[in-house]
Amino acid sequence: MTASTVGFVLGTRPEIIKLAPVIQECHRRGIDTHVIHTGQHYSDSLDAVFFRQLGLSPPDTNLEVGSDDHGAQTGAMLAGIEAELHDVEPAVVFVQGDTNSTLAGALAGSKMDIDVAHVEAGLRSFDDDMPEETNRVIIDHISDHLFPPTEETAALLRNEGIPEDRITVTGNTIVDAVQTYDDRAASESQILSELGVTEGQFDLLTAHRAETVDDRDAFERILSGVSRASAQADREVIYPIHPRAEDRLEEFGIAVPDRVRLVEPLGFFDFLRLESTADVVFTDSGGVQEETSILGTPCVTLRYGTERPETAFVGANCVAGREPSGIVAAAAQMRGKAGDWTTPFGDGNAAVQILDAIPKLAVGEAVTATE
Ligand code: UD1
Ligand code: UDP
């Protein structure tokens, strides 16, 4: 390794997808990268499929931490990342988003006095019951380079006293990823015929967050609300189910409404294809709220708030809550919208802007690894 190596710590599906454009932009600049995978996600359908589809090499290291309680999981990651960073001595370590892997990567880098770069900084749900909210606040306050996707998120960082010279608004790297892979999704994915659904004639659902699916009543209410909303338009609902949600369905013995069809978690191309051709997308996912605003598909968010309010400001998203009546009303409001809003998350150049904002990684400055 050389002092010009750039480290990446990632561990879950959305981090792989959203850091891919930054890793690839490093390679375009001849910058050596070292990817540390915490192993928070390990099932092929949440992990390796994305490395394959996005053309990434397998991670340089996989700590194989796996699933556990928050403290045990984050602690094991911290110890493993620290040892790796000692060996690699990267010039900067990138983390993305708000997961336990993100927190562990930022903490390890910060304590070792390595510059920490946080992609997708400044998001706040103002809901302290979400484990991700705690992570977001800590990560932002220990990072050296913060990359909020929008002016709104940058303002939240300034309000918390984070110095201006650490903040660069870049848009979200999910726009880079969608722009890069959307055409391939349209030409290569056979998911519509595999599922036997017709463009514009079905709805899509994702729900995986702890506050949605770990609460039996909440989970039952959202399934009931989505089912009723889709029944009004005679749509079937396709639900690629995250393993956490699948475990809870079984544990709680919840009967899934007939209108909702469970399928395995999908690869990025198949999921993008469904997202761009669904009539309405119901979700509690952060990434899905963003992607629907990029793809022009109406979104109903199954939460009482969102750290992505920009999607609602442009008319792409209705934050419905978890009561069936609210979900039905939100779907009626969103269904049939033209989808001609402008995404609030930038023009697809986020990765370039992120690297340009770090002087030692900017074009013309990067030193190619010589090992
Ligand atoms: C994590 C993030 C969440 C993010 C989501 C992306 C935290 C606190 N949560 O939630 O913010 O939105 O990833 O998808 O970091 N499991 C598998 N296979 C896997 C991984 C998990 O079967 O590869 C199952 C296990 O039963 C595990 C459960 O899913 O207990 C939850 O996994 P975990 O990583 O703890 O949280 P996520 O719900 O995936
Ligand atoms: N996604 C996917 N297959 C699926 C469901 C989601 O590829 O079956 C992708 C989706 O395109 C988005 C990301 O996973 O880029 C969102 O991840 P998730 O909802 O797990 O986490 P969040 O964004 O809420 O943290």
Short mmCIF file of C-alpha atoms and ligand atoms in Angstrom, two decimals:
data_model
loop_
_atom_site.label_atom_id
_atom_site.label_comp_id
_atom_site.label_asym_id
_atom_site.label_seq_id
_atom_site.Cartn_x
_atom_site.Cartn_y
_atom_site.Cartn_z
CA MET A 1 0.00 0.00 0.00
CA THR A 2 0.98 3.61 -0.38
CA ALA A 3 -0.10 6.78 1.37
CA SER A 4 -2.33 7.45 -1.63
CA THR A 5 -4.54 4.41 -0.98
CA VAL A 6 -8.16 5.31 -0.31
CA GLY A 7 -10.07 3.12 2.15
CA PHE A 8 -13.76 2.26 1.96
CA VAL A 9 -15.74 0.70 4.79
CA LEU A 10 -19.10 -0.77 3.82
CA GLY A 11 -21.36 -3.54 5.02
CA THR A 12 -24.91 -3.41 3.65
CA ARG A 13 -26.80 -3.39 0.36
CA PRO A 14 -27.32 0.38 0.06
CA GLU A 15 -23.71 1.18 0.98
CA ILE A 16 -22.40 -1.10 -1.78
CA ILE A 17 -24.72 0.50 -4.34
CA LYS A 18 -24.00 4.10 -3.30
CA LEU A 19 -20.23 3.76 -2.82
CA ALA A 20 -19.75 1.96 -6.16
CA PRO A 21 -19.65 5.24 -8.15
CA VAL A 22 -16.99 6.68 -5.79
CA ILE A 23 -14.84 3.52 -5.94
CA GLN A 24 -15.12 3.53 -9.72
CA GLU A 25 -14.23 7.21 -9.95
CA CYS A 26 -11.11 6.51 -7.85
CA HIS A 27 -10.09 3.85 -10.35
CA ARG A 28 -10.68 6.24 -13.26
CA ARG A 29 -8.23 8.61 -11.54
CA GLY A 30 -5.64 5.88 -11.00
CA ILE A 31 -6.16 5.92 -7.24
CA ASP A 32 -5.55 2.66 -5.37
CA THR A 33 -8.53 1.54 -3.25
CA HIS A 34 -8.90 -0.86 -0.34
CA VAL A 35 -12.44 -2.01 0.42
CA ILE A 36 -13.18 -3.33 3.91
CA HIS A 37 -16.51 -5.18 4.09
CA THR A 38 -17.78 -5.58 7.64
CA GLY A 39 -19.95 -8.58 6.74
CA GLN A 40 -23.09 -6.95 8.20
CA HIS A 41 -24.90 -8.21 5.08
CA TYR A 42 -23.72 -11.62 3.89
CA SER A 43 -26.60 -13.30 2.03
CA ASP A 44 -25.80 -13.32 -1.69
CA SER A 45 -29.03 -11.42 -2.43
CA LEU A 46 -28.08 -8.54 -0.09
CA ASP A 47 -24.36 -8.51 -0.80
CA ALA A 48 -22.34 -10.33 -3.48
CA VAL A 49 -24.95 -9.83 -6.21
CA PHE A 50 -24.27 -6.09 -6.08
CA PHE A 51 -20.49 -6.48 -6.41
CA ARG A 52 -21.09 -8.65 -9.48
CA GLN A 53 -23.72 -6.45 -11.13
CA LEU A 54 -21.98 -3.15 -10.47
CA GLY A 55 -18.66 -4.50 -11.79
CA LEU A 56 -16.82 -4.15 -8.47
CA SER A 57 -13.98 -6.47 -7.47
CA PRO A 58 -14.75 -8.51 -4.36
CA PRO A 59 -13.86 -6.62 -1.16
CA ASP A 60 -10.16 -6.66 -0.21
CA THR A 61 -11.14 -7.81 3.29
CA ASN A 62 -14.35 -9.23 4.72
CA LEU A 63 -14.56 -9.09 8.51
CA GLU A 64 -17.55 -11.48 8.47
CA VAL A 65 -19.09 -9.86 11.54
CA GLY A 66 -22.60 -11.02 10.59
CA SER A 67 -25.84 -10.29 12.46
CA ASP A 68 -25.90 -9.48 16.17
CA ASP A 69 -27.23 -6.96 18.69
CA HIS A 70 -26.17 -3.40 17.93
CA GLY A 71 -23.38 -3.14 20.52
CA ALA A 72 -21.83 -6.53 19.84
CA GLN A 73 -22.08 -6.04 16.08
CA THR A 74 -20.67 -2.51 16.04
CA GLY A 75 -17.94 -3.40 18.56
CA ALA A 76 -16.75 -6.37 16.53
CA MET A 77 -16.66 -4.20 13.41
CA LEU A 78 -14.70 -1.48 15.20
CA ALA A 79 -11.97 -3.87 16.32
CA GLY A 80 -11.70 -5.47 12.89
CA ILE A 81 -11.66 -2.18 10.97
CA GLU A 82 -9.03 -0.71 13.31
CA ALA A 83 -6.68 -3.63 12.65
CA GLU A 84 -7.20 -3.30 8.89
CA LEU A 85 -6.62 0.44 8.89
CA HIS A 86 -3.38 -0.09 10.82
CA ASP A 87 -2.16 -2.31 8.00
CA VAL A 88 -3.46 -0.27 5.08
CA GLU A 89 -2.80 3.28 6.38
CA PRO A 90 -5.15 4.91 3.87
CA ALA A 91 -4.97 8.62 3.14
CA VAL A 92 -8.70 8.87 3.72
CA VAL A 93 -11.48 6.44 4.61
CA PHE A 94 -14.91 6.70 2.99
CA VAL A 95 -18.16 5.68 4.67
CA GLN A 96 -21.71 6.09 3.36
CA GLY A 97 -25.10 6.54 4.97
CA ASP A 98 -26.18 5.60 8.48
CA THR A 99 -25.77 1.90 9.24
CA ASN A 100 -23.81 0.27 12.04
CA SER A 101 -21.06 -0.42 9.48
CA THR A 102 -20.93 3.29 8.64
CA LEU A 103 -20.65 4.19 12.32
CA ALA A 104 -17.90 1.65 12.96
CA GLY A 105 -15.91 2.82 9.93
CA ALA A 106 -16.18 6.47 10.92
CA LEU A 107 -15.27 5.79 14.56
CA ALA A 108 -12.27 3.65 13.67
CA GLY A 109 -10.93 6.23 11.20
CA SER A 110 -11.54 9.13 13.54
CA LYS A 111 -9.81 7.51 16.50
CA MET A 112 -6.80 6.65 14.33
CA ASP A 113 -6.60 10.23 13.04
CA ILE A 114 -7.33 9.17 9.48
CA ASP A 115 -9.47 11.61 7.48
CA VAL A 116 -13.07 10.33 7.40
CA ALA A 117 -15.24 11.21 4.39
CA HIS A 118 -19.00 10.79 4.89
CA VAL A 119 -21.06 10.35 1.74
CA GLU A 120 -24.75 11.26 2.26
CA ALA A 121 -24.12 13.46 5.30
CA GLY A 122 -26.64 15.71 7.04
CA LEU A 123 -29.77 13.58 6.83
CA ARG A 124 -31.96 13.84 9.93
CA SER A 125 -35.28 12.17 10.70
CA PHE A 126 -35.43 13.81 14.17
CA ASP A 127 -36.67 10.43 15.40
CA ASP A 128 -34.32 9.19 18.10
CA ASP A 129 -36.04 5.80 18.16
CA MET A 130 -34.39 4.98 14.83
CA PRO A 131 -30.96 3.42 15.38
CA GLU A 132 -29.89 5.07 12.13
CA GLU A 133 -30.57 8.57 13.55
CA THR A 134 -28.07 8.06 16.37
CA ASN A 135 -25.56 6.79 13.84
CA ARG A 136 -26.08 9.77 11.50
CA VAL A 137 -25.47 12.39 14.16
CA ILE A 138 -22.33 10.74 15.53
CA ILE A 139 -20.88 10.03 12.08
CA ASP A 140 -21.36 13.62 10.90
CA HIS A 141 -19.73 15.07 14.01
CA ILE A 142 -16.59 12.91 13.73
CA SER A 143 -16.12 13.19 9.96
CA ASP A 144 -13.60 15.49 8.29
CA HIS A 145 -15.26 15.71 4.87
CA LEU A 146 -19.06 15.82 4.75
CA PHE A 147 -20.99 15.35 1.52
CA PRO A 148 -24.65 16.29 2.01
CA PRO A 149 -26.74 15.56 -1.08
CA THR A 150 -28.77 18.79 -0.99
CA GLU A 151 -28.69 22.37 0.30
CA GLU A 152 -31.34 21.40 2.88
CA THR A 153 -29.12 18.71 4.38
CA ALA A 154 -26.11 21.05 4.33
CA ALA A 155 -28.14 23.60 6.30
CA LEU A 156 -28.88 20.99 8.97
CA LEU A 157 -25.15 20.37 9.37
CA ARG A 158 -24.42 24.10 9.69
CA ASN A 159 -27.16 24.41 12.31
CA GLU A 160 -25.38 21.77 14.36
CA GLY A 161 -22.19 23.83 14.28
CA ILE A 162 -20.22 21.77 11.80
CA PRO A 163 -17.59 24.03 10.21
CA GLU A 164 -18.34 25.23 6.69
CA ASP A 165 -14.99 24.08 5.34
CA ARG A 166 -15.92 20.45 5.97
CA ILE A 167 -19.17 20.63 3.96
CA THR A 168 -19.59 20.18 0.18
CA VAL A 169 -23.00 19.71 -1.42
CA THR A 170 -22.63 17.09 -4.15
CA GLY A 171 -25.98 15.50 -4.90
CA ASN A 172 -26.42 11.83 -4.05
CA THR A 173 -24.31 9.09 -5.62
CA ILE A 174 -27.51 7.08 -6.12
CA VAL A 175 -28.20 9.34 -9.13
CA ASP A 176 -24.81 8.35 -10.59
CA ALA A 177 -25.66 4.67 -10.01
CA VAL A 178 -29.18 4.88 -11.48
CA GLN A 179 -27.96 6.80 -14.55
CA THR A 180 -25.20 4.24 -15.11
CA TYR A 181 -27.36 1.13 -14.76
CA ASP A 182 -30.91 2.14 -15.72
CA ASP A 183 -30.47 1.34 -19.43
CA ARG A 184 -28.96 -2.04 -18.62
CA ALA A 185 -31.82 -2.74 -16.25
CA ALA A 186 -34.29 -1.94 -19.03
CA SER A 187 -32.53 -4.09 -21.64
CA GLU A 188 -31.24 -7.00 -19.54
CA SER A 189 -33.81 -7.57 -16.81
CA GLN A 190 -36.52 -10.12 -17.57
CA ILE A 191 -38.21 -9.57 -14.22
CA LEU A 192 -41.56 -8.38 -15.64
CA SER A 193 -42.04 -11.55 -17.65
CA GLU A 194 -40.59 -13.73 -14.89
CA LEU A 195 -43.19 -12.38 -12.48
CA GLY A 196 -45.91 -12.22 -15.14
CA VAL A 197 -46.66 -8.53 -14.51
CA THR A 198 -47.30 -5.73 -16.99
CA GLU A 199 -45.68 -2.30 -16.97
CA GLY A 200 -47.83 0.20 -15.06
CA GLN A 201 -50.25 -2.49 -13.88
CA PHE A 202 -48.70 -3.47 -10.54
CA ASP A 203 -47.52 -1.85 -7.33
CA LEU A 204 -44.19 -2.44 -5.56
CA LEU A 205 -43.56 -2.66 -1.82
CA THR A 206 -40.43 -2.72 0.31
CA ALA A 207 -40.52 -2.66 4.10
CA HIS A 208 -37.57 -3.71 6.21
CA ARG A 209 -36.87 -1.08 8.86
CA ALA A 210 -36.81 -2.17 12.47
CA GLU A 211 -39.48 0.37 13.49
CA THR A 212 -41.82 -0.97 10.80
CA VAL A 213 -41.39 -4.73 10.83
CA ASP A 214 -40.24 -5.44 14.39
CA ASP A 215 -43.56 -4.05 15.66
CA ARG A 216 -46.29 -6.60 14.95
CA ASP A 217 -49.15 -4.08 14.86
CA ALA A 218 -47.24 -1.67 12.64
CA PHE A 219 -46.29 -4.41 10.20
CA GLU A 220 -49.87 -5.72 10.01
CA ARG A 221 -51.27 -2.21 9.54
CA ILE A 222 -48.96 -1.36 6.66
CA LEU A 223 -49.69 -4.66 4.89
CA SER A 224 -53.41 -4.03 5.32
CA GLY A 225 -53.12 -0.41 4.15
CA VAL A 226 -51.05 -1.24 1.08
CA SER A 227 -53.37 -4.11 0.18
CA ARG A 228 -56.45 -1.87 0.44
CA ALA A 229 -54.77 0.94 -1.52
CA SER A 230 -53.77 -1.42 -4.32
CA ALA A 231 -57.19 -3.09 -4.37
CA GLN A 232 -58.78 0.28 -5.17
CA ALA A 233 -56.80 0.36 -8.44
CA ASP A 234 -56.96 -3.42 -8.95
CA ARG A 235 -53.18 -3.76 -8.69
CA GLU A 236 -51.19 -6.70 -7.42
CA VAL A 237 -48.38 -5.78 -5.02
CA ILE A 238 -44.90 -7.26 -5.51
CA TYR A 239 -42.93 -7.34 -2.25
CA PRO A 240 -39.25 -8.39 -2.51
CA ILE A 241 -38.85 -9.21 1.13
CA HIS A 242 -35.76 -8.40 3.20
CA PRO A 243 -34.73 -11.27 5.52
CA ARG A 244 -35.45 -9.20 8.64
CA ALA A 245 -39.06 -8.73 7.52
CA GLU A 246 -39.38 -12.37 6.49
CA ASP A 247 -38.19 -13.48 9.95
CA ARG A 248 -40.73 -11.19 11.64
CA LEU A 249 -43.63 -12.41 9.46
CA GLU A 250 -42.88 -15.92 10.56
CA GLU A 251 -42.25 -15.05 14.21
CA PHE A 252 -45.47 -13.01 14.51
CA GLY A 253 -47.51 -15.45 12.39
CA ILE A 254 -48.80 -12.58 10.25
CA ALA A 255 -51.10 -13.62 7.40
CA VAL A 256 -50.01 -11.76 4.26
CA PRO A 257 -53.01 -10.36 2.33
CA ASP A 258 -53.71 -12.23 -0.94
CA ARG A 259 -53.05 -9.15 -3.01
CA VAL A 260 -49.42 -8.98 -1.79
CA ARG A 261 -46.97 -11.37 -3.49
CA LEU A 262 -43.74 -12.07 -1.63
CA VAL A 263 -40.61 -12.62 -3.72
CA GLU A 264 -36.93 -13.00 -2.80
CA PRO A 265 -34.82 -9.81 -2.50
CA LEU A 266 -33.85 -8.82 -6.03
CA GLY A 267 -30.62 -7.79 -7.69
CA PHE A 268 -30.18 -4.13 -8.58
CA PHE A 269 -31.17 -4.44 -12.27
CA ASP A 270 -34.39 -6.35 -11.58
CA PHE A 271 -35.29 -4.01 -8.74
CA LEU A 272 -34.64 -0.88 -10.83
CA ARG A 273 -36.80 -2.35 -13.60
CA LEU A 274 -39.70 -2.91 -11.19
CA GLU A 275 -39.27 0.51 -9.61
CA SER A 276 -39.36 2.30 -12.94
CA THR A 277 -42.41 0.40 -14.24
CA ALA A 278 -44.55 0.15 -11.09
CA ASP A 279 -47.71 2.22 -10.84
CA VAL A 280 -47.01 3.21 -7.22
CA VAL A 281 -44.11 2.25 -4.94
CA PHE A 282 -44.78 1.81 -1.21
CA THR A 283 -41.68 1.83 0.99
CA ASP A 284 -39.97 2.54 4.28
CA SER A 285 -36.55 2.50 2.58
CA GLY A 286 -34.40 5.58 2.25
CA GLY A 287 -32.80 4.53 -1.02
CA VAL A 288 -36.13 3.67 -2.59
CA GLN A 289 -37.55 7.12 -1.80
CA GLU A 290 -34.57 8.58 -3.65
CA GLU A 291 -34.68 6.23 -6.62
CA THR A 292 -38.39 6.74 -7.28
CA SER A 293 -37.75 10.51 -7.38
CA ILE A 294 -35.08 9.87 -10.02
CA LEU A 295 -37.10 7.37 -12.07
CA GLY A 296 -40.34 9.38 -12.05
CA THR A 297 -42.44 6.81 -10.18
CA PRO A 298 -44.88 8.02 -7.49
CA CYS A 299 -43.81 6.94 -3.98
CA VAL A 300 -45.78 6.47 -0.75
CA THR A 301 -43.59 6.36 2.34
CA LEU A 302 -44.83 4.10 5.13
CA ARG A 303 -43.43 6.22 7.93
CA TYR A 304 -44.46 9.31 9.89
CA GLY A 305 -41.45 11.31 8.77
CA THR A 306 -38.53 11.14 6.43
CA GLU A 307 -34.94 12.28 6.35
CA ARG A 308 -35.51 12.78 2.60
CA PRO A 309 -38.21 15.54 2.74
CA GLU A 310 -36.89 16.94 -0.56
CA THR A 311 -38.69 14.07 -2.32
CA ALA A 312 -42.01 15.30 -0.94
CA PHE A 313 -41.16 18.96 -1.73
CA VAL A 314 -40.81 18.10 -5.45
CA GLY A 315 -44.04 16.07 -5.42
CA ALA A 316 -42.45 12.64 -5.87
CA ASN A 317 -43.32 11.25 -2.44
CA CYS A 318 -46.19 11.32 0.02
CA VAL A 319 -45.27 10.53 3.63
CA ALA A 320 -48.30 8.50 4.67
CA GLY A 321 -47.60 7.10 8.12
CA ARG A 322 -48.59 3.56 9.01
CA GLU A 323 -52.37 3.78 9.42
CA PRO A 324 -54.30 1.98 6.64
CA SER A 325 -56.57 4.98 6.00
CA GLY A 326 -53.56 7.28 5.57
CA ILE A 327 -51.87 4.83 3.20
CA VAL A 328 -55.03 4.52 1.10
CA ALA A 329 -55.41 8.31 0.90
CA ALA A 330 -51.74 8.82 0.00
CA ALA A 331 -51.87 6.21 -2.75
CA ALA A 332 -54.98 7.83 -4.24
CA GLN A 333 -53.15 11.16 -4.24
CA MET A 334 -49.98 9.81 -5.88
CA ARG A 335 -51.37 7.26 -8.39
CA GLY A 336 -51.40 8.59 -11.94
CA LYS A 337 -48.97 11.44 -11.29
CA ALA A 338 -46.96 12.23 -14.40
CA GLY A 339 -43.60 11.82 -12.68
CA ASP A 340 -42.24 14.94 -14.38
CA TRP A 341 -40.64 16.42 -11.25
CA THR A 342 -36.88 17.06 -11.11
CA THR A 343 -35.05 14.85 -8.67
CA PRO A 344 -33.63 16.87 -5.78
CA PHE A 345 -30.51 14.70 -5.63
CA GLY A 346 -28.38 16.23 -8.37
CA ASP A 347 -27.28 15.51 -11.91
CA GLY A 348 -25.39 12.23 -11.53
CA ASN A 349 -21.97 13.78 -11.03
CA ALA A 350 -21.74 13.28 -7.28
CA ALA A 351 -18.73 10.95 -7.26
CA VAL A 352 -16.67 13.40 -9.32
CA GLN A 353 -17.62 16.27 -7.04
CA ILE A 354 -16.83 14.23 -3.93
CA LEU A 355 -13.30 13.36 -5.03
CA ASP A 356 -12.67 16.89 -6.34
CA ALA A 357 -13.57 18.27 -2.90
CA ILE A 358 -10.72 16.37 -1.23
CA PRO A 359 -7.54 18.14 -2.39
CA LYS A 360 -5.33 15.04 -2.41
CA LEU A 361 -7.86 13.12 -4.55
CA ALA A 362 -8.76 15.89 -6.99
CA VAL A 363 -7.96 15.46 -10.69
CA GLY A 364 -4.28 16.22 -11.25
CA GLU A 365 -3.37 15.56 -7.62
CA ALA A 366 -3.89 11.81 -7.28
CA VAL A 367 -0.80 9.64 -7.04
CA THR A 368 -1.05 6.18 -8.56
CA ALA A 369 -0.22 3.33 -6.21
CA THR A 370 3.27 1.93 -6.75
CA GLU A 371 3.24 -1.22 -4.64
C1 UD1 B 1 -29.46 -2.59 8.07
C2 UD1 B 1 -29.34 -1.16 8.58
C3 UD1 B 1 -30.45 -0.32 7.97
C4 UD1 B 1 -30.45 -0.43 6.47
C5 UD1 B 1 -30.49 -1.88 6.03
C6 UD1 B 1 -30.30 -1.97 4.54
C7 UD1 B 1 -28.41 -0.80 10.84
C8 UD1 B 1 -28.75 -0.49 12.24
N1 UD1 B 1 -29.46 -1.08 10.04
O1 UD1 B 1 -30.69 -3.11 8.54
O2 UD1 B 1 -30.26 1.04 8.33
O3 UD1 B 1 -31.60 0.23 5.96
O4 UD1 B 1 -29.40 -2.59 6.66
O5 UD1 B 1 -30.86 -3.13 4.02
O6 UD1 B 1 -27.27 -0.82 10.49
N2 UD1 B 1 -30.01 -10.95 7.59
C9 UD1 B 1 -29.88 -11.98 6.68
N3 UD1 B 1 -28.89 -11.87 5.73
C10 UD1 B 1 -28.04 -10.84 5.68
C11 UD1 B 1 -28.17 -9.81 6.63
C12 UD1 B 1 -29.17 -9.87 7.57
O7 UD1 B 1 -30.63 -12.94 6.68
O8 UD1 B 1 -27.17 -10.81 4.80
C13 UD1 B 1 -31.11 -11.02 8.59
C14 UD1 B 1 -30.66 -11.52 9.94
O9 UD1 B 1 -31.70 -12.27 10.47
C15 UD1 B 1 -30.51 -10.23 10.73
C16 UD1 B 1 -31.56 -9.32 10.12
O10 UD1 B 1 -31.60 -9.68 8.76
O11 UD1 B 1 -30.70 -10.43 12.11
C17 UD1 B 1 -31.25 -7.85 10.25
O12 UD1 B 1 -29.96 -7.54 9.70
P1 UD1 B 1 -29.15 -6.23 10.20
O13 UD1 B 1 -27.91 -6.09 9.41
O14 UD1 B 1 -29.03 -6.25 11.68
O15 UD1 B 1 -30.10 -5.04 9.90
P2 UD1 B 1 -30.95 -4.67 8.63
O16 UD1 B 1 -32.38 -4.83 9.00
O17 UD1 B 1 -30.43 -5.38 7.43
N1 UDP B 2 -32.78 -2.91 -3.60
C1 UDP B 2 -32.46 -3.99 -4.41
N2 UDP B 2 -33.25 -5.11 -4.36
C2 UDP B 2 -34.34 -5.20 -3.55
C3 UDP B 2 -34.66 -4.09 -2.72
C4 UDP B 2 -33.86 -2.97 -2.75
O1 UDP B 2 -31.50 -3.93 -5.17
O2 UDP B 2 -35.01 -6.24 -3.57
C5 UDP B 2 -31.92 -1.72 -3.62
C6 UDP B 2 -32.61 -0.45 -4.03
O3 UDP B 2 -32.52 -0.27 -5.42
C7 UDP B 2 -31.84 0.62 -3.26
C8 UDP B 2 -31.33 -0.10 -2.05
O4 UDP B 2 -31.49 -1.49 -2.29
O5 UDP B 2 -30.73 1.10 -4.01
C9 UDP B 2 -32.07 0.31 -0.81
O6 UDP B 2 -31.64 -0.47 0.26
P1 UDP B 2 -32.51 -0.73 1.54
O7 UDP B 2 -33.93 -0.43 1.26
O8 UDP B 2 -32.16 -2.10 2.00
O9 UDP B 2 -31.88 0.25 2.62
P2 UDP B 2 -32.08 1.80 2.95
O10 UDP B 2 -31.90 2.59 1.70
O11 UDP B 2 -33.43 1.96 3.57
O12 UDP B 2 -31.02 2.05 3.97
#
